[in-house]
Amino acid sequence: MDFLQLSYFQHVARLEHMTKAADELKISQPSLSQSIARLEDELGFPLFERSGRNIRLNESGKVFLGRVNKAFSELKEGKREAARKAGIVKQSISLGMIHLEEMPDFLGAYMSQTANTQVKLQYGCNKSMTNQLERGELDLFVCSPLVQHAGLQSVALHEEEIYLAVPPNHRLSGASQIRLEEVSNDPFIGLQEGSGLREASDEFCRIAGFKPDIALEIADPSRLQTLVQAGIGVALIPETLVKQLDGVKACGIVKITEPICKRTIGLTWEKETELPENVQLFKEYLLDYFASTKAAIE
């Protein structure tokens, strides 16, 4: 067996669906099936229960998956220790993040007070970042919503309100508050499917009794208000972006009274993995930073 086979196994075990795993890995489904079959032949026992096209991790597979995850984590930590022995004193932290406007503030403050630390920052949605955590490619992930996964630990950092942004000439541009159902027939500007904000926005609309008509789908939430200003549609934007608009007549910002529109920003890491000292310190810093920010607001 090799590392590639084991990585393939992690994907299939998480999704319990061969075709979806192949799509995610960008390989053909027959090639992935053959790789898993070779792994099972080498081990001498099946890892999955199969029923037609459906597969489910069996008890042996669950035990093996736990060991594989730990093995990848150990290899990552081994690389850190070997680098320190080789005299490479700069300690790295691999941080995954959703797009978050507070990032320059909390990261800048940390970097200014910490020597010999390199932060490798990656942006992505919950799905892609969770995958990287499982593979040991990330140390921490600033997420939204909180990640619900048996092998991962998530804690809430803070909660922020979601507002409706409307074009300057929109019928609701002068309103102070609305019910979300009032824009059920408007075109929406939304983030790509799979992002936490998109999932939250779709859920808010579902609760309000409609499915949003997505006229434009984008990847960068910081562009939402600019596109709203251009009159393309309305958009649900987080509180941090609203604060950036203070004093700027870019578009109308309206509070939503029904349903309650808020999202939780959280921090996620591997549950049964001992974090390196520098990563543990950074995790504690993030928890303290957001706790103090919340206290200052209150």
Tab-separated table of C-alpha atoms in Angstrom:
chain	number	residue	atom	x	y	z
A	1	MET	CA	0.000	0.000	0.000
A	2	ASP	CA	1.127	3.594	-0.532
A	3	PHE	CA	0.185	7.066	0.679
A	4	LEU	CA	-1.925	7.775	-2.390
A	5	GLN	CA	-4.032	4.663	-1.785
A	6	LEU	CA	-4.522	5.641	1.837
A	7	SER	CA	-5.517	9.164	0.859
A	8	TYR	CA	-8.049	7.737	-1.592
A	9	PHE	CA	-9.382	5.519	1.188
A	10	GLN	CA	-9.855	8.558	3.460
A	11	HIS	CA	-11.988	10.277	0.820
A	12	VAL	CA	-14.157	7.231	0.122
A	13	ALA	CA	-14.576	6.528	3.841
A	14	ARG	CA	-15.709	10.093	4.518
A	15	LEU	CA	-18.167	10.330	1.627
A	16	GLU	CA	-19.215	6.666	1.527
A	17	HIS	CA	-19.841	7.182	-2.168
A	18	MET	CA	-17.368	6.077	-4.834
A	19	THR	CA	-18.523	8.438	-7.602
A	20	LYS	CA	-18.557	11.524	-5.363
A	21	ALA	CA	-15.111	10.655	-4.027
A	22	ALA	CA	-13.779	10.199	-7.578
A	23	ASP	CA	-15.198	13.581	-8.602
A	24	GLU	CA	-13.607	15.246	-5.588
A	25	LEU	CA	-10.252	13.586	-6.298
A	26	LYS	CA	-10.561	14.339	-10.033
A	27	ILE	CA	-9.910	10.746	-11.079
A	28	SER	CA	-12.135	8.222	-12.839
A	29	GLN	CA	-14.521	6.140	-10.760
A	30	PRO	CA	-13.166	2.794	-12.089
A	31	SER	CA	-9.595	3.826	-11.165
A	32	LEU	CA	-10.673	4.715	-7.644
A	33	SER	CA	-12.629	1.460	-7.258
A	34	GLN	CA	-9.603	-0.528	-8.398
A	35	SER	CA	-7.340	1.309	-5.943
A	36	ILE	CA	-9.669	0.523	-3.016
A	37	ALA	CA	-9.994	-3.105	-4.162
A	38	ARG	CA	-6.179	-3.473	-4.276
A	39	LEU	CA	-5.929	-1.992	-0.772
A	40	GLU	CA	-8.508	-4.472	0.557
A	41	ASP	CA	-6.706	-7.370	-1.177
A	42	GLU	CA	-3.435	-6.340	0.419
A	43	LEU	CA	-5.026	-6.026	3.862
A	44	GLY	CA	-6.844	-9.334	3.496
A	45	PHE	CA	-10.282	-8.073	4.562
A	46	PRO	CA	-12.985	-5.725	3.239
A	47	LEU	CA	-13.209	-2.149	4.487
A	48	PHE	CA	-16.718	-1.455	3.218
A	49	GLU	CA	-20.113	-3.089	3.137
A	50	ARG	CA	-21.433	-2.997	-0.414
A	51	SER	CA	-25.050	-3.126	-1.561
A	52	GLY	CA	-25.410	-2.320	-5.237
A	53	ARG	CA	-24.020	1.184	-5.711
A	54	ASN	CA	-24.169	1.935	-1.994
A	55	ILE	CA	-21.118	1.489	0.214
A	56	ARG	CA	-20.706	1.926	3.955
A	57	LEU	CA	-17.602	1.730	6.114
A	58	ASN	CA	-17.667	-1.526	8.125
A	59	GLU	CA	-16.281	-1.986	11.630
A	60	SER	CA	-12.854	-3.049	10.355
A	61	GLY	CA	-12.843	-0.042	8.047
A	62	LYS	CA	-13.643	2.319	10.924
A	63	VAL	CA	-10.728	0.972	12.966
A	64	PHE	CA	-8.378	1.188	9.988
A	65	LEU	CA	-9.516	4.743	9.152
A	66	GLY	CA	-8.697	5.907	12.671
A	67	ARG	CA	-5.184	4.538	12.356
A	68	VAL	CA	-4.698	6.017	8.883
A	69	ASN	CA	-5.742	9.467	10.112
A	70	LYS	CA	-3.313	9.202	13.022
A	71	ALA	CA	-0.541	8.039	10.686
A	72	PHE	CA	-0.917	11.109	8.474
A	73	SER	CA	-0.921	13.359	11.544
A	74	GLU	CA	2.234	11.667	12.860
A	75	LEU	CA	3.977	12.150	9.525
A	76	LYS	CA	3.142	15.838	9.588
A	77	GLU	CA	4.468	16.228	13.129
A	78	GLY	CA	7.553	14.204	12.179
A	79	LYS	CA	8.250	16.689	9.416
A	80	ARG	CA	8.045	19.528	11.952
A	81	GLU	CA	10.431	17.833	14.383
A	82	ALA	CA	12.918	16.910	11.648
A	83	ALA	CA	12.911	20.503	10.420
A	84	ARG	CA	13.713	21.746	13.928
A	85	LYS	CA	16.562	19.231	14.241
A	86	ALA	CA	17.888	20.420	10.897
A	87	GLY	CA	18.120	23.927	12.303
A	88	ILE	CA	15.034	25.315	10.594
A	89	VAL	CA	13.726	27.242	13.580
A	90	LYS	CA	10.803	28.988	11.895
A	91	GLN	CA	7.688	27.165	13.018
A	92	SER	CA	4.807	27.040	10.578
A	93	ILE	CA	1.064	27.048	11.200
A	94	SER	CA	-1.271	25.865	8.441
A	95	LEU	CA	-4.485	27.843	8.821
A	96	GLY	CA	-7.604	27.303	6.741
A	97	MET	CA	-10.218	30.042	6.632
A	98	ILE	CA	-13.489	31.081	5.157
A	99	HIS	CA	-13.396	34.651	3.814
A	100	LEU	CA	-13.435	36.722	6.997
A	101	GLU	CA	-12.910	40.474	7.176
A	102	GLU	CA	-11.400	40.328	10.691
A	103	MET	CA	-8.437	38.296	9.408
A	104	PRO	CA	-5.950	41.204	9.000
A	105	ASP	CA	-6.700	42.381	12.545
A	106	PHE	CA	-6.239	39.144	14.474
A	107	LEU	CA	-3.452	37.768	12.275
A	108	GLY	CA	-1.534	41.041	12.208
A	109	ALA	CA	-1.686	41.345	15.988
A	110	TYR	CA	-0.436	37.776	16.419
A	111	MET	CA	2.428	38.082	13.924
A	112	SER	CA	3.623	41.337	15.503
A	113	GLN	CA	4.066	39.679	18.898
A	114	THR	CA	5.406	36.278	17.799
A	115	ALA	CA	8.882	35.623	16.427
A	116	ASN	CA	10.008	32.775	14.153
A	117	THR	CA	6.521	31.819	13.088
A	118	GLN	CA	5.233	31.391	9.557
A	119	VAL	CA	1.482	31.214	8.923
A	120	LYS	CA	0.409	29.431	5.758
A	121	LEU	CA	-3.070	30.722	5.004
A	122	GLN	CA	-5.567	29.001	2.724
A	123	TYR	CA	-9.079	30.122	1.864
A	124	GLY	CA	-11.876	27.681	1.198
A	125	CYS	CA	-15.328	26.456	2.136
A	126	ASN	CA	-16.134	24.101	5.023
A	127	LYS	CA	-16.092	21.056	2.772
A	128	SER	CA	-12.650	21.555	1.224
A	129	MET	CA	-11.019	22.744	4.447
A	130	THR	CA	-12.479	19.825	6.438
A	131	ASN	CA	-10.999	17.441	3.888
A	132	GLN	CA	-7.571	19.001	4.386
A	133	LEU	CA	-7.875	18.783	8.161
A	134	GLU	CA	-8.629	15.068	7.881
A	135	ARG	CA	-5.598	14.555	5.659
A	136	GLY	CA	-3.343	16.396	8.108
A	137	GLU	CA	-2.716	19.250	5.672
A	138	LEU	CA	-4.142	21.903	8.013
A	139	ASP	CA	-3.646	22.564	11.709
A	140	LEU	CA	-6.682	24.781	12.306
A	141	PHE	CA	-9.711	25.980	10.373
A	142	VAL	CA	-11.722	29.149	11.019
A	143	CYS	CA	-15.135	27.963	9.853
A	144	SER	CA	-18.802	28.846	9.454
A	145	PRO	CA	-21.031	27.120	10.341
A	146	LEU	CA	-19.500	24.943	13.058
A	147	VAL	CA	-18.143	21.703	11.606
A	148	GLN	CA	-20.081	18.628	12.723
A	149	HIS	CA	-17.670	15.711	12.332
A	150	ALA	CA	-16.845	12.783	14.603
A	151	GLY	CA	-13.084	13.201	14.249
A	152	LEU	CA	-12.976	16.985	14.598
A	153	GLN	CA	-13.502	19.415	17.461
A	154	SER	CA	-15.250	22.769	16.884
A	155	VAL	CA	-15.847	25.692	19.219
A	156	ALA	CA	-17.703	28.943	18.568
A	157	LEU	CA	-15.612	32.117	18.335
A	158	HIS	CA	-18.379	34.649	17.815
A	159	GLU	CA	-21.738	35.246	16.198
A	160	GLU	CA	-22.516	37.904	13.599
A	161	GLU	CA	-25.711	39.218	12.094
A	162	ILE	CA	-26.537	38.949	8.401
A	163	TYR	CA	-28.104	41.966	6.663
A	164	LEU	CA	-29.800	42.539	3.323
A	165	ALA	CA	-27.954	44.769	0.839
A	166	VAL	CA	-30.120	46.409	-1.845
A	167	PRO	CA	-29.241	48.665	-4.824
A	168	PRO	CA	-29.426	52.450	-4.246
A	169	ASN	CA	-32.625	52.804	-6.302
A	170	HIS	CA	-34.320	49.711	-4.837
A	171	ARG	CA	-37.820	50.074	-3.398
A	172	LEU	CA	-36.457	49.075	0.047
A	173	SER	CA	-33.279	51.185	0.020
A	174	GLY	CA	-34.698	53.596	2.607
A	175	ALA	CA	-36.166	50.933	4.887
A	176	SER	CA	-34.683	50.330	8.340
A	177	GLN	CA	-35.902	46.744	8.619
A	178	ILE	CA	-37.819	44.147	6.609
A	179	ARG	CA	-39.016	40.555	6.624
A	180	LEU	CA	-36.919	38.462	4.265
A	181	GLU	CA	-40.010	37.236	2.408
A	182	GLU	CA	-40.420	40.785	1.053
A	183	VAL	CA	-37.614	40.132	-1.463
A	184	SER	CA	-38.716	36.619	-2.422
A	185	ASN	CA	-39.200	37.722	-6.059
A	186	ASP	CA	-35.962	39.728	-6.337
A	187	PRO	CA	-32.841	38.426	-8.099
A	188	PHE	CA	-30.072	37.524	-5.640
A	189	ILE	CA	-26.303	37.724	-5.817
A	190	GLY	CA	-24.930	34.712	-3.966
A	191	LEU	CA	-21.676	32.976	-3.157
A	192	GLN	CA	-20.727	29.692	-4.782
A	193	GLU	CA	-22.518	26.591	-3.566
A	194	GLY	CA	-20.630	24.878	-0.775
A	195	SER	CA	-19.591	28.079	1.011
A	196	GLY	CA	-20.815	28.557	4.568
A	197	LEU	CA	-22.416	31.929	3.846
A	198	ARG	CA	-24.256	30.517	0.825
A	199	GLU	CA	-25.590	27.603	2.872
A	200	ALA	CA	-26.705	29.978	5.623
A	201	SER	CA	-28.332	32.347	3.120
A	202	ASP	CA	-30.210	29.523	1.412
A	203	GLU	CA	-31.427	28.285	4.800
A	204	PHE	CA	-32.658	31.758	5.826
A	205	CYS	CA	-34.614	31.984	2.572
A	206	ARG	CA	-36.027	28.491	3.073
A	207	ILE	CA	-37.281	29.462	6.530
A	208	ALA	CA	-38.810	32.598	4.982
A	209	GLY	CA	-40.716	30.368	2.559
A	210	PHE	CA	-38.895	30.739	-0.749
A	211	LYS	CA	-35.905	29.627	-2.789
A	212	PRO	CA	-33.683	32.545	-3.877
A	213	ASP	CA	-33.371	33.277	-7.589
A	214	ILE	CA	-29.566	33.433	-7.944
A	215	ALA	CA	-28.842	35.834	-10.815
A	216	LEU	CA	-25.082	35.917	-10.194
A	217	GLU	CA	-22.832	33.505	-8.290
A	218	ILE	CA	-19.395	34.649	-7.083
A	219	ALA	CA	-16.509	33.352	-4.964
A	220	ASP	CA	-15.385	36.487	-3.093
A	221	PRO	CA	-17.847	37.887	-0.517
A	222	SER	CA	-16.027	41.233	-0.452
A	223	ARG	CA	-17.415	41.888	-3.950
A	224	LEU	CA	-21.052	41.452	-2.920
A	225	GLN	CA	-21.813	45.084	-2.093
A	226	THR	CA	-20.098	46.390	-5.240
A	227	LEU	CA	-22.262	44.135	-7.399
A	228	VAL	CA	-25.375	45.102	-5.455
A	229	GLN	CA	-24.504	48.758	-6.057
A	230	ALA	CA	-24.397	47.988	-9.791
A	231	GLY	CA	-28.050	46.945	-9.586
A	232	ILE	CA	-27.587	43.267	-10.411
A	233	GLY	CA	-29.618	42.108	-7.426
A	234	VAL	CA	-29.914	42.000	-3.660
A	235	ALA	CA	-27.561	40.051	-1.383
A	236	LEU	CA	-27.244	38.764	2.159
A	237	ILE	CA	-23.999	40.084	3.630
A	238	PRO	CA	-22.336	39.572	7.033
A	239	GLU	CA	-22.064	42.242	9.697
A	240	THR	CA	-18.315	42.698	9.183
A	241	LEU	CA	-18.895	43.840	5.609
A	242	VAL	CA	-21.655	46.191	6.729
A	243	LYS	CA	-19.223	47.911	9.100
A	244	GLN	CA	-16.858	48.540	6.196
A	245	LEU	CA	-19.631	50.438	4.434
A	246	ASP	CA	-20.151	52.975	7.236
A	247	GLY	CA	-20.167	56.457	5.710
A	248	VAL	CA	-20.177	55.113	2.154
A	249	LYS	CA	-23.361	55.402	0.094
A	250	ALA	CA	-22.639	52.227	-1.846
A	251	CYS	CA	-25.996	50.503	-1.365
A	252	GLY	CA	-28.861	50.225	1.074
A	253	ILE	CA	-28.313	48.080	4.190
A	254	VAL	CA	-31.471	46.738	5.799
A	255	LYS	CA	-31.896	44.771	9.033
A	256	ILE	CA	-33.871	41.528	8.681
A	257	THR	CA	-36.421	40.946	11.441
A	258	GLU	CA	-37.852	37.620	10.199
A	259	PRO	CA	-36.290	35.134	10.292
A	260	ILE	CA	-33.417	35.870	12.692
A	261	CYS	CA	-30.404	35.920	10.372
A	262	LYS	CA	-27.139	35.216	12.194
A	263	ARG	CA	-24.154	32.965	11.563
A	264	THR	CA	-21.612	31.428	13.924
A	265	ILE	CA	-17.873	31.716	13.258
A	266	GLY	CA	-15.945	28.847	14.802
A	267	LEU	CA	-12.560	27.180	15.113
A	268	THR	CA	-11.965	23.521	14.195
A	269	TRP	CA	-9.079	21.093	14.702
A	270	GLU	CA	-8.457	17.339	14.860
A	271	LYS	CA	-10.002	15.966	18.037
A	272	GLU	CA	-7.590	13.158	18.941
A	273	THR	CA	-4.381	14.783	17.734
A	274	GLU	CA	-2.007	16.548	20.115
A	275	LEU	CA	-1.395	19.951	18.568
A	276	PRO	CA	2.213	21.168	18.310
A	277	GLU	CA	3.070	23.781	20.922
A	278	ASN	CA	3.068	26.719	18.482
A	279	VAL	CA	-0.303	25.661	17.037
A	280	GLN	CA	-1.769	25.245	20.531
A	281	LEU	CA	-0.578	28.744	21.448
A	282	PHE	CA	-2.121	30.177	18.292
A	283	LYS	CA	-5.397	28.381	19.012
A	284	GLU	CA	-5.477	29.841	22.517
A	285	TYR	CA	-4.676	33.271	21.082
A	286	LEU	CA	-7.642	33.076	18.697
A	287	LEU	CA	-10.009	32.029	21.480
A	288	ASP	CA	-8.798	34.879	23.696
A	289	TYR	CA	-8.884	37.412	20.835
A	290	PHE	CA	-12.503	36.777	19.923
A	291	ALA	CA	-13.549	36.525	23.583
A	292	SER	CA	-12.020	39.946	24.299
A	293	THR	CA	-13.557	41.400	21.129
A	294	LYS	CA	-16.986	40.173	22.218
A	295	ALA	CA	-16.490	41.603	25.711
A	296	ALA	CA	-15.472	44.987	24.265
A	297	ILE	CA	-18.626	45.113	22.128
A	298	GLU	CA	-20.865	44.192	25.063
